[in-house]
Coordinates of C-alpha atoms in Angstrom, one line a residue:
M785 CA 0.1 -44.4 14.7
E786 CA 0.5 -40.7 15.6
T787 CA 3.3 -40.7 18.0
N788 CA 5.2 -37.5 17.9
F789 CA 3.1 -36.2 15.0
I790 CA 2.5 -32.4 14.8
Y791 CA 0.5 -30.8 12.1
N792 CA 1.6 -27.2 11.2
E793 CA -0.5 -25.1 8.8
S794 CA 1.5 -24.0 5.9
A795 CA 2.0 -20.3 5.5
K796 CA -0.2 -18.4 3.2
P797 CA 1.5 -18.1 -0.2
E798 CA 2.8 -14.6 -1.2
P799 CA 0.7 -13.4 -4.3
V800 CA 2.4 -12.8 -7.5
R801 CA 2.8 -9.0 -7.9
I802 CA 5.3 -8.4 -10.5
E803 CA 4.9 -9.6 -14.1
Q804 CA 8.0 -8.1 -15.8
V805 CA 10.8 -5.7 -14.8
F806 CA 12.7 -3.8 -17.3
A807 CA 14.3 -1.0 -15.3
E808 CA 15.7 -0.7 -11.8
K809 CA 18.0 1.3 -9.7
P810 CA 21.5 -0.3 -9.8
G811 CA 22.4 -1.5 -6.3
G812 CA 18.8 -0.7 -4.9
G813 CA 18.4 1.7 -2.2
R814 CA 17.6 2.3 1.4
V815 CA 14.0 2.6 2.7
V816 CA 13.3 4.1 6.1
N817 CA 12.1 1.9 9.0
S818 CA 8.5 1.2 9.2
P819 CA 6.3 -0.1 12.0
F820 CA 4.4 -2.3 9.5
D821 CA 5.5 -4.8 6.8
I822 CA 6.0 -3.2 3.4
P823 CA 5.0 -5.6 0.5
A824 CA 6.8 -5.7 -2.7
T825 CA 5.3 -3.2 -5.2
T826 CA 4.8 -0.5 -2.7
A827 CA 5.6 2.9 -4.1
V828 CA 8.2 5.0 -2.3
G829 CA 9.2 8.6 -2.4
R830 CA 11.4 11.1 -0.6
N831 CA 10.1 12.3 2.7
E832 CA 11.0 15.6 4.4
A833 CA 14.5 14.3 5.4
G834 CA 15.2 13.3 1.7
K835 CA 15.0 9.6 2.6
L836 CA 12.8 7.0 0.7
A837 CA 9.6 6.3 2.6
P838 CA 6.6 4.1 1.6
I839 CA 3.4 5.6 0.3
K840 CA 0.7 3.4 1.9
A841 CA -2.0 1.6 -0.1
Y842 CA -5.3 0.6 1.3
R843 CA -7.1 -2.1 -0.7
L844 CA -10.8 -2.3 -0.1
V845 CA -12.3 -5.8 0.8
K846 CA -15.8 -4.4 0.6
A847 CA -17.4 -1.9 -1.9
V848 CA -17.9 1.7 -0.5
N849 CA -21.1 3.7 -1.0
A850 CA -21.3 7.5 -0.9
G851 CA -23.1 7.5 2.5
D852 CA -20.8 5.1 4.3
T853 CA -18.8 6.4 7.3
T854 CA -16.5 3.4 7.4
I855 CA -14.5 1.4 4.9
E856 CA -13.0 -2.1 5.1
I857 CA -9.5 -2.7 4.0
E858 CA -7.1 -5.5 3.8
K859 CA -4.9 -6.2 6.9
G860 CA -1.2 -5.1 6.8
S861 CA -1.7 -1.7 5.2
G862 CA -0.2 0.1 8.2
V863 CA -3.3 2.4 8.4
A864 CA -3.3 4.7 11.5
V865 CA -5.5 7.3 13.0
G866 CA -4.5 10.7 11.3
D867 CA -3.6 9.2 8.0
F868 CA -5.2 10.9 4.9
I869 CA -6.8 8.3 2.8
A870 CA -7.6 9.3 -0.8
N871 CA -9.3 8.1 -4.0
G872 CA -9.0 10.1 -7.1
K873 CA -8.6 13.7 -6.0
K874 CA -10.5 13.5 -2.8
A875 CA -8.7 12.8 0.6
V876 CA -10.2 12.5 4.0
K877 CA -8.7 12.0 7.5
C878 CA -8.8 8.6 9.3
T879 CA -10.4 9.1 12.7
K880 CA -10.6 5.5 14.0
V881 CA -9.2 2.1 13.2
E882 CA -10.8 -1.1 14.4
S883 CA -8.6 -4.1 13.8
K884 CA -10.3 -7.5 13.1
P885 CA -8.5 -10.8 12.3
D886 CA -9.1 -10.6 8.7
K887 CA -9.5 -6.9 8.0
D888 CA -9.3 -3.3 9.3
I889 CA -12.5 -1.2 9.7
V890 CA -11.5 2.4 9.2
T891 CA -13.7 5.4 10.1
V892 CA -13.6 7.9 7.3
S893 CA -16.4 9.6 5.1
L894 CA -15.1 9.5 1.5
G895 CA -18.6 10.5 0.0
L896 CA -17.7 8.3 -3.0
T897 CA -18.9 5.1 -4.5
I898 CA -15.8 2.7 -4.9
K899 CA -15.6 -0.9 -6.1
V900 CA -14.3 -3.8 -4.0
G901 CA -10.5 -4.4 -4.7
T902 CA -9.7 -0.9 -5.4
A903 CA -6.4 0.4 -3.8
L904 CA -6.7 3.8 -2.1
Y905 CA -3.7 5.8 -1.4
Q906 CA -2.1 7.9 1.5
A907 CA -2.4 11.5 0.7
K908 CA -0.4 14.6 1.9
A909 CA -3.5 16.4 3.4
E910 CA -7.2 16.4 3.5
D911 CA -8.7 17.9 0.3
A912 CA -12.0 17.7 -1.6
S913 CA -10.7 18.2 -5.0
A914 CA -6.8 18.4 -5.4
A915 CA -5.4 15.5 -3.2
E916 CA -1.9 14.1 -4.1
P917 CA 0.3 11.3 -2.5
I918 CA 2.1 12.1 0.6
Y919 CA 5.4 11.9 -1.3
Q920 CA 6.3 12.2 -5.1
P921 CA 6.7 8.4 -6.0
E922 CA 10.1 7.5 -7.5
F923 CA 10.1 3.7 -7.3
V924 CA 8.3 0.6 -6.3
T925 CA 9.9 -1.9 -3.9
G926 CA 11.1 -5.2 -5.4
N927 CA 11.2 -7.0 -2.0
T928 CA 9.0 -7.2 1.1
I929 CA 10.5 -5.1 3.9
P930 CA 9.8 -6.5 7.4
A931 CA 8.5 -4.1 10.1
N932 CA 10.7 -2.6 12.7
N933 CA 13.9 -3.8 11.0
G934 CA 15.7 -0.4 10.8
D935 CA 16.4 1.3 7.4
T936 CA 16.6 -1.5 4.9
M937 CA 18.4 -1.9 1.6
V938 CA 15.9 -3.0 -1.0
R939 CA 15.5 -3.5 -4.7
L940 CA 14.1 -0.4 -6.3
I941 CA 12.1 -0.8 -9.6
N942 CA 11.3 2.3 -11.8
G943 CA 10.1 0.3 -14.9
A944 CA 7.8 -2.8 -14.8
N945 CA 4.6 -4.4 -15.5
L946 CA 2.7 -5.1 -12.1
R947 CA -0.5 -7.2 -11.5
K948 CA -3.2 -4.6 -10.8
E949 CA -5.1 -7.2 -8.6
T950 CA -2.2 -7.7 -6.3
A951 CA 0.3 -4.8 -6.6
N952 CA 0.4 -2.7 -3.4
I953 CA 0.0 0.6 -5.3
A954 CA -3.1 2.8 -6.1
N955 CA -3.8 3.7 -9.7
E956 CA -3.4 7.3 -9.0
V957 CA 0.2 6.7 -7.6
A958 CA 1.0 4.3 -10.5
A959 CA 0.0 7.1 -12.9
L960 CA 2.8 9.2 -11.6
L961 CA 5.3 6.6 -12.5
P962 CA 5.3 6.7 -16.2
T963 CA 7.2 3.4 -16.7
I964 CA 5.2 1.4 -14.2
Q965 CA 2.1 -0.2 -15.7
L966 CA -0.7 -2.0 -14.0
V967 CA -1.7 -5.0 -16.1

């Protein structure tokens, strides 16, 4: 008998992102308000106001070929028109974002071949050969930060082994944090 029975889908489990932490800022720190959820292991650096702000990571759900004019990335990256999306030392401007239920389709012309699963990063400006992250990374977040929650106190990690498949950080950004390793 199914009287008063309601089936609720279980929430998608949060992936394991952190393998081992061996250094963090005592007491954590405050990260600025964001219009999108910031997953744990997102790199943060000081913005123009001197406050910690996220460096967006855009993980590819489909491989990119050199002639492609769009890329497909995971939902929840916070991608917006006007963002500079980079891989290696090349950054290009995002001109359009089409949001689908399972991914975001972003209009950019990277002119590169990139494997599926690669995390791209938010760059400071468009550049063909000397792109760098929008902020100098200092820490990675140890907690997920909900969107539109105001400036939030969070665990700040500066020494850890992170899972490269699930960490919300590009290789280029992780390389600027000498005690953060992607394993």
